[in-house]
Short mmCIF file of N, CA and C in Angstrom, two decimals:
data_model
loop_
_atom_site.label_atom_id
_atom_site.label_comp_id
_atom_site.label_asym_id
_atom_site.label_seq_id
_atom_site.Cartn_x
_atom_site.Cartn_y
_atom_site.Cartn_z
N UNK A 8 8.84 -7.75 -3.77
CA UNK A 8 7.41 -7.78 -3.94
C UNK A 8 7.02 -8.62 -5.15
N UNK A 9 7.21 -8.11 -6.37
CA UNK A 9 6.95 -8.92 -7.56
C UNK A 9 8.14 -9.84 -7.79
N UNK A 10 7.86 -11.11 -7.92
CA UNK A 10 8.91 -12.10 -8.16
C UNK A 10 8.71 -12.70 -9.54
N UNK A 11 9.76 -12.77 -10.35
CA UNK A 11 9.61 -13.36 -11.69
C UNK A 11 9.44 -14.88 -11.59
N UNK A 12 8.56 -15.39 -12.43
CA UNK A 12 8.36 -16.84 -12.57
C UNK A 12 8.87 -17.32 -13.92
N UNK A 13 9.10 -16.41 -14.82
CA UNK A 13 9.56 -16.73 -16.16
C UNK A 13 9.45 -15.49 -17.00
N UNK A 14 9.62 -15.66 -18.28
CA UNK A 14 9.51 -14.53 -19.19
C UNK A 14 8.08 -13.99 -19.18
N UNK A 15 7.92 -12.73 -18.85
CA UNK A 15 6.63 -12.05 -18.87
C UNK A 15 5.62 -12.62 -17.87
N UNK A 16 6.12 -13.17 -16.75
CA UNK A 16 5.26 -13.77 -15.75
C UNK A 16 5.83 -13.50 -14.35
N UNK A 17 5.00 -12.92 -13.46
CA UNK A 17 5.43 -12.57 -12.11
C UNK A 17 4.34 -12.94 -11.11
N UNK A 18 4.73 -13.04 -9.83
CA UNK A 18 3.75 -13.21 -8.77
C UNK A 18 4.13 -12.30 -7.61
N UNK A 19 3.14 -12.00 -6.77
CA UNK A 19 3.36 -11.22 -5.56
C UNK A 19 2.51 -11.82 -4.46
N UNK A 20 3.13 -12.06 -3.33
CA UNK A 20 2.38 -12.51 -2.16
C UNK A 20 1.81 -11.31 -1.44
N UNK A 21 0.56 -11.44 -1.04
CA UNK A 21 -0.08 -10.39 -0.26
C UNK A 21 -0.16 -10.81 1.19
N UNK A 22 -1.01 -10.16 1.93
CA UNK A 22 -1.19 -10.49 3.33
C UNK A 22 -2.14 -11.66 3.52
N UNK A 23 -2.46 -11.90 4.75
CA UNK A 23 -3.39 -12.96 5.12
C UNK A 23 -4.76 -12.32 5.34
N UNK A 24 -5.80 -12.95 4.80
CA UNK A 24 -7.17 -12.47 5.00
C UNK A 24 -7.97 -13.53 5.74
N UNK A 25 -8.92 -13.09 6.56
CA UNK A 25 -9.78 -14.01 7.29
C UNK A 25 -11.09 -14.17 6.54
N UNK A 26 -11.55 -15.40 6.46
CA UNK A 26 -12.80 -15.70 5.78
C UNK A 26 -13.47 -16.84 6.51
N UNK A 27 -14.65 -16.58 7.07
CA UNK A 27 -15.43 -17.58 7.80
C UNK A 27 -14.61 -18.30 8.86
N UNK A 28 -13.82 -17.52 9.59
CA UNK A 28 -13.05 -18.06 10.71
C UNK A 28 -11.72 -18.69 10.36
N UNK A 29 -11.34 -18.67 9.11
CA UNK A 29 -10.06 -19.23 8.69
C UNK A 29 -9.20 -18.13 8.08
N UNK A 30 -7.91 -18.25 8.25
CA UNK A 30 -6.96 -17.32 7.66
C UNK A 30 -6.37 -17.92 6.39
N UNK A 31 -6.32 -17.09 5.35
CA UNK A 31 -5.83 -17.53 4.05
C UNK A 31 -4.75 -16.58 3.55
N UNK A 32 -3.65 -17.13 3.02
CA UNK A 32 -2.67 -16.25 2.38
C UNK A 32 -3.21 -15.80 1.02
N UNK A 33 -2.72 -14.69 0.53
CA UNK A 33 -3.15 -14.20 -0.78
C UNK A 33 -1.95 -14.11 -1.71
N UNK A 34 -2.22 -14.28 -3.00
CA UNK A 34 -1.17 -14.22 -4.02
C UNK A 34 -1.80 -13.77 -5.33
N UNK A 35 -1.10 -12.91 -6.04
CA UNK A 35 -1.56 -12.48 -7.36
C UNK A 35 -0.52 -12.84 -8.41
N UNK A 36 -0.96 -12.87 -9.64
CA UNK A 36 -0.07 -13.15 -10.77
C UNK A 36 -0.23 -12.03 -11.79
N UNK A 37 0.88 -11.62 -12.38
CA UNK A 37 0.88 -10.64 -13.47
C UNK A 37 1.49 -11.29 -14.70
N UNK A 38 0.83 -11.10 -15.84
CA UNK A 38 1.29 -11.65 -17.11
C UNK A 38 1.37 -10.51 -18.12
N UNK A 39 2.47 -10.43 -18.84
CA UNK A 39 2.55 -9.49 -19.95
C UNK A 39 2.03 -10.19 -21.19
N UNK A 40 0.97 -9.64 -21.77
CA UNK A 40 0.37 -10.20 -22.97
C UNK A 40 1.16 -9.81 -24.21
N UNK A 41 0.83 -10.42 -25.31
CA UNK A 41 1.55 -10.18 -26.56
C UNK A 41 1.51 -8.71 -26.99
N UNK A 42 0.43 -8.00 -26.65
CA UNK A 42 0.34 -6.58 -27.01
C UNK A 42 1.09 -5.67 -26.05
N UNK A 43 1.76 -6.27 -25.04
CA UNK A 43 2.53 -5.51 -24.07
C UNK A 43 1.74 -5.12 -22.84
N UNK A 44 0.42 -5.26 -22.88
CA UNK A 44 -0.41 -4.94 -21.73
C UNK A 44 -0.30 -6.00 -20.65
N UNK A 45 -0.68 -5.62 -19.44
CA UNK A 45 -0.61 -6.54 -18.30
C UNK A 45 -1.98 -7.09 -17.95
N UNK A 46 -1.96 -8.33 -17.52
CA UNK A 46 -3.14 -9.10 -17.09
C UNK A 46 -2.88 -9.45 -15.63
N UNK A 47 -3.68 -8.91 -14.71
CA UNK A 47 -3.50 -9.17 -13.28
C UNK A 47 -4.56 -10.15 -12.80
N UNK A 48 -4.11 -11.25 -12.28
CA UNK A 48 -4.99 -12.31 -11.80
C UNK A 48 -5.05 -12.29 -10.28
N UNK A 49 -6.23 -12.21 -9.73
CA UNK A 49 -6.48 -12.28 -8.29
C UNK A 49 -5.65 -11.26 -7.52
N UNK A 50 -5.86 -9.98 -7.77
CA UNK A 50 -5.02 -8.98 -7.12
C UNK A 50 -5.09 -9.00 -5.60
N UNK A 51 -3.93 -8.84 -5.00
CA UNK A 51 -3.81 -8.76 -3.55
C UNK A 51 -4.00 -7.31 -3.12
N UNK A 52 -3.94 -7.06 -1.84
CA UNK A 52 -4.09 -5.69 -1.36
C UNK A 52 -3.06 -4.78 -2.02
N UNK A 53 -3.54 -3.66 -2.54
CA UNK A 53 -2.66 -2.73 -3.26
C UNK A 53 -1.88 -1.88 -2.27
N UNK A 54 -0.59 -1.85 -2.45
CA UNK A 54 0.26 -0.92 -1.72
C UNK A 54 0.92 -0.02 -2.74
N UNK A 55 1.43 1.11 -2.28
CA UNK A 55 2.11 2.03 -3.20
C UNK A 55 3.32 1.35 -3.84
N UNK A 56 4.05 0.56 -3.05
CA UNK A 56 5.24 -0.12 -3.57
C UNK A 56 4.86 -1.14 -4.64
N UNK A 57 3.86 -1.96 -4.37
CA UNK A 57 3.45 -2.97 -5.34
C UNK A 57 2.87 -2.31 -6.60
N UNK A 58 2.06 -1.29 -6.42
CA UNK A 58 1.53 -0.58 -7.57
C UNK A 58 2.66 -0.01 -8.43
N UNK A 59 3.68 0.53 -7.79
CA UNK A 59 4.82 1.07 -8.53
C UNK A 59 5.53 0.01 -9.34
N UNK A 60 5.71 -1.17 -8.76
CA UNK A 60 6.35 -2.26 -9.49
C UNK A 60 5.51 -2.71 -10.67
N UNK A 61 4.20 -2.78 -10.48
CA UNK A 61 3.31 -3.16 -11.57
C UNK A 61 3.37 -2.11 -12.68
N UNK A 62 3.31 -0.85 -12.32
CA UNK A 62 3.38 0.22 -13.33
C UNK A 62 4.68 0.17 -14.11
N UNK A 63 5.76 -0.22 -13.45
CA UNK A 63 7.06 -0.30 -14.13
C UNK A 63 7.08 -1.39 -15.19
N UNK A 64 6.19 -2.39 -15.06
CA UNK A 64 6.13 -3.48 -16.05
C UNK A 64 5.38 -3.08 -17.31
N UNK A 65 4.46 -2.14 -17.19
CA UNK A 65 3.67 -1.75 -18.36
C UNK A 65 2.27 -1.34 -17.98
N UNK A 66 1.44 -1.17 -18.98
CA UNK A 66 0.07 -0.71 -18.78
C UNK A 66 -0.83 -1.88 -18.36
N UNK A 67 -1.56 -1.72 -17.26
CA UNK A 67 -2.51 -2.74 -16.82
C UNK A 67 -3.74 -2.63 -17.71
N UNK A 68 -4.03 -3.72 -18.42
CA UNK A 68 -5.19 -3.73 -19.32
C UNK A 68 -6.34 -4.58 -18.80
N UNK A 69 -6.03 -5.59 -17.95
CA UNK A 69 -7.07 -6.50 -17.48
C UNK A 69 -6.81 -6.85 -16.02
N UNK A 70 -7.88 -6.83 -15.22
CA UNK A 70 -7.84 -7.24 -13.82
C UNK A 70 -8.86 -8.36 -13.70
N UNK A 71 -8.40 -9.51 -13.18
CA UNK A 71 -9.21 -10.73 -13.21
C UNK A 71 -9.51 -11.22 -11.79
N UNK A 72 -10.78 -11.49 -11.51
CA UNK A 72 -11.19 -12.18 -10.30
C UNK A 72 -11.61 -13.58 -10.72
N UNK A 73 -10.79 -14.61 -10.42
CA UNK A 73 -11.04 -15.94 -10.97
C UNK A 73 -12.20 -16.71 -10.37
N UNK A 74 -12.66 -16.30 -9.19
CA UNK A 74 -13.81 -16.99 -8.60
C UNK A 74 -14.48 -16.07 -7.58
N UNK A 75 -15.54 -16.53 -6.96
CA UNK A 75 -16.33 -15.67 -6.10
C UNK A 75 -15.66 -15.32 -4.77
N UNK A 76 -14.49 -15.86 -4.50
CA UNK A 76 -13.77 -15.54 -3.27
C UNK A 76 -12.67 -14.49 -3.46
N UNK A 77 -12.31 -14.20 -4.68
CA UNK A 77 -11.17 -13.33 -4.96
C UNK A 77 -11.62 -11.93 -5.38
N UNK A 78 -12.41 -11.29 -4.54
CA UNK A 78 -12.96 -9.98 -4.89
C UNK A 78 -12.52 -8.87 -3.96
N UNK A 79 -11.86 -9.19 -2.86
CA UNK A 79 -11.61 -8.21 -1.81
C UNK A 79 -10.90 -6.95 -2.26
N UNK A 80 -9.96 -7.06 -3.16
CA UNK A 80 -9.12 -5.92 -3.51
C UNK A 80 -9.35 -5.39 -4.92
N UNK A 81 -10.40 -5.87 -5.57
CA UNK A 81 -10.68 -5.44 -6.94
C UNK A 81 -10.87 -3.93 -7.04
N UNK A 82 -11.61 -3.37 -6.11
CA UNK A 82 -11.90 -1.94 -6.14
C UNK A 82 -10.64 -1.10 -6.04
N UNK A 83 -9.69 -1.53 -5.20
CA UNK A 83 -8.43 -0.79 -5.05
C UNK A 83 -7.68 -0.73 -6.37
N UNK A 84 -7.64 -1.84 -7.07
CA UNK A 84 -6.90 -1.91 -8.33
C UNK A 84 -7.66 -1.20 -9.45
N UNK A 85 -9.00 -1.28 -9.43
CA UNK A 85 -9.76 -0.57 -10.45
C UNK A 85 -9.60 0.94 -10.26
N UNK A 86 -9.53 1.40 -9.03
CA UNK A 86 -9.30 2.82 -8.78
C UNK A 86 -7.92 3.25 -9.29
N UNK A 87 -6.92 2.41 -9.06
CA UNK A 87 -5.55 2.73 -9.49
C UNK A 87 -5.41 2.67 -11.02
N UNK A 88 -6.17 1.79 -11.65
CA UNK A 88 -6.08 1.58 -13.10
C UNK A 88 -7.47 1.66 -13.72
N UNK A 89 -8.08 2.84 -13.75
CA UNK A 89 -9.47 2.95 -14.20
C UNK A 89 -9.71 2.60 -15.66
N UNK A 90 -8.67 2.58 -16.48
CA UNK A 90 -8.83 2.21 -17.88
C UNK A 90 -8.74 0.70 -18.11
N UNK A 91 -8.36 -0.05 -17.08
CA UNK A 91 -8.24 -1.50 -17.21
C UNK A 91 -9.62 -2.14 -17.24
N UNK A 92 -9.75 -3.21 -17.99
CA UNK A 92 -10.99 -3.99 -18.02
C UNK A 92 -11.01 -4.91 -16.81
N UNK A 93 -12.16 -4.97 -16.15
CA UNK A 93 -12.33 -5.81 -14.97
C UNK A 93 -13.21 -7.00 -15.36
N UNK A 94 -12.71 -8.22 -15.09
CA UNK A 94 -13.40 -9.46 -15.46
C UNK A 94 -13.60 -10.30 -14.21
N UNK A 95 -14.74 -10.99 -14.14
CA UNK A 95 -15.02 -11.84 -12.98
C UNK A 95 -16.09 -12.86 -13.34
N UNK A 96 -16.36 -13.73 -12.39
CA UNK A 96 -17.44 -14.70 -12.56
C UNK A 96 -18.78 -13.99 -12.37
N UNK A 97 -19.85 -14.56 -12.87
CA UNK A 97 -21.17 -13.95 -12.65
C UNK A 97 -21.48 -13.73 -11.17
N UNK A 98 -21.07 -14.65 -10.30
CA UNK A 98 -21.34 -14.50 -8.86
C UNK A 98 -20.61 -13.28 -8.29
N UNK A 99 -19.39 -13.05 -8.71
CA UNK A 99 -18.65 -11.88 -8.23
C UNK A 99 -19.26 -10.60 -8.78
N UNK A 100 -19.64 -10.62 -10.03
CA UNK A 100 -20.27 -9.44 -10.63
C UNK A 100 -21.55 -9.08 -9.86
N UNK A 101 -22.35 -10.08 -9.51
CA UNK A 101 -23.58 -9.83 -8.75
C UNK A 101 -23.28 -9.31 -7.35
N UNK A 102 -22.21 -9.77 -6.75
CA UNK A 102 -21.84 -9.37 -5.39
C UNK A 102 -21.25 -7.97 -5.34
N UNK A 103 -20.52 -7.58 -6.35
CA UNK A 103 -19.75 -6.32 -6.33
C UNK A 103 -20.37 -5.31 -7.29
N UNK A 104 -21.58 -4.94 -7.05
CA UNK A 104 -22.31 -4.05 -7.95
C UNK A 104 -21.71 -2.65 -8.04
N UNK A 105 -20.86 -2.28 -7.08
CA UNK A 105 -20.26 -0.95 -7.10
C UNK A 105 -19.09 -0.85 -8.09
N UNK A 106 -18.65 -1.98 -8.61
CA UNK A 106 -17.53 -1.99 -9.56
C UNK A 106 -18.05 -2.02 -11.00
N UNK A 107 -17.18 -1.60 -11.93
CA UNK A 107 -17.53 -1.60 -13.36
C UNK A 107 -16.84 -2.79 -14.03
N UNK A 108 -17.61 -3.79 -14.40
CA UNK A 108 -17.06 -4.99 -15.03
C UNK A 108 -17.19 -4.90 -16.54
N UNK A 109 -16.18 -5.44 -17.22
CA UNK A 109 -16.19 -5.48 -18.69
C UNK A 109 -16.89 -6.72 -19.20
N UNK A 110 -16.93 -7.75 -18.38
CA UNK A 110 -17.58 -8.98 -18.80
C UNK A 110 -17.40 -10.09 -17.79
N UNK A 111 -18.14 -11.16 -18.03
CA UNK A 111 -18.08 -12.34 -17.17
C UNK A 111 -17.16 -13.40 -17.79
N UNK A 112 -16.44 -14.09 -16.93
CA UNK A 112 -15.57 -15.16 -17.39
C UNK A 112 -16.40 -16.39 -17.77
N UNK A 113 -15.93 -17.11 -18.76
CA UNK A 113 -16.58 -18.33 -19.23
C UNK A 113 -15.48 -19.28 -19.69
N UNK A 114 -15.86 -20.43 -20.24
CA UNK A 114 -14.84 -21.38 -20.72
C UNK A 114 -13.96 -20.79 -21.81
N UNK A 115 -14.55 -20.02 -22.69
CA UNK A 115 -13.77 -19.40 -23.76
C UNK A 115 -13.22 -18.07 -23.27
N UNK A 116 -11.91 -17.88 -23.32
CA UNK A 116 -11.36 -16.60 -22.88
C UNK A 116 -11.77 -15.48 -23.83
N UNK A 117 -11.83 -14.26 -23.31
CA UNK A 117 -12.08 -13.12 -24.19
C UNK A 117 -11.00 -13.01 -25.25
N UNK A 118 -11.33 -12.37 -26.34
CA UNK A 118 -10.38 -12.22 -27.46
C UNK A 118 -9.07 -11.58 -27.03
N UNK A 119 -9.13 -10.73 -26.01
CA UNK A 119 -7.94 -10.00 -25.57
C UNK A 119 -6.80 -10.90 -25.09
N UNK A 120 -7.12 -12.09 -24.60
CA UNK A 120 -6.05 -13.01 -24.20
C UNK A 120 -6.23 -14.44 -24.72
N UNK A 121 -7.18 -14.62 -25.62
CA UNK A 121 -7.39 -15.93 -26.23
C UNK A 121 -6.12 -16.37 -26.97
N UNK A 122 -5.74 -17.61 -26.79
CA UNK A 122 -4.53 -18.14 -27.40
C UNK A 122 -3.27 -17.84 -26.62
N UNK A 123 -3.39 -17.04 -25.57
CA UNK A 123 -2.23 -16.72 -24.73
C UNK A 123 -2.38 -17.29 -23.32
N UNK A 124 -3.62 -17.24 -22.80
CA UNK A 124 -3.91 -17.76 -21.46
C UNK A 124 -5.15 -18.63 -21.58
N UNK A 125 -5.04 -19.87 -21.20
CA UNK A 125 -6.19 -20.77 -21.20
C UNK A 125 -7.01 -20.52 -19.95
N UNK A 126 -8.29 -20.77 -20.02
CA UNK A 126 -9.11 -20.69 -18.82
C UNK A 126 -10.19 -21.75 -18.87
N UNK A 127 -10.65 -22.08 -17.68
CA UNK A 127 -11.69 -23.08 -17.51
C UNK A 127 -12.67 -22.52 -16.50
N UNK A 128 -13.93 -22.47 -16.84
CA UNK A 128 -14.96 -21.94 -15.95
C UNK A 128 -15.74 -23.09 -15.36
N UNK A 129 -15.82 -23.11 -14.02
CA UNK A 129 -16.48 -24.23 -13.37
C UNK A 129 -17.68 -23.81 -12.55
N UNK A 130 -17.64 -22.67 -11.89
CA UNK A 130 -18.71 -22.27 -10.97
C UNK A 130 -19.39 -21.01 -11.46
N UNK A 131 -20.61 -20.81 -11.00
CA UNK A 131 -21.31 -19.57 -11.34
C UNK A 131 -21.09 -18.52 -10.29
#
């Protein structure tokens, strides 16, 4: 399930999702930050097995939706990790009003991962 890409960096392939008549594969990335917490980018559908592997890596501190298309499984992961901060674009925040977001993504990363993960914000 989780495959290492390097030191403190993993990915997991999820299932295929349909969007506007096209099928798309899904993939998430997990990063261990300097404080030992985990940063989950674009979470795929949560399964008990995948959640167990993520928990074995450490405490999930941040769940990231990088654009307005990567929102499908945010609620599942927020339910599993209610203490984690949820971050997304303004468009995703507006679309997913049932979720609790910690903030909107912008060109400057939040202090929690600034200097560790670069980001670039392009769309609203």
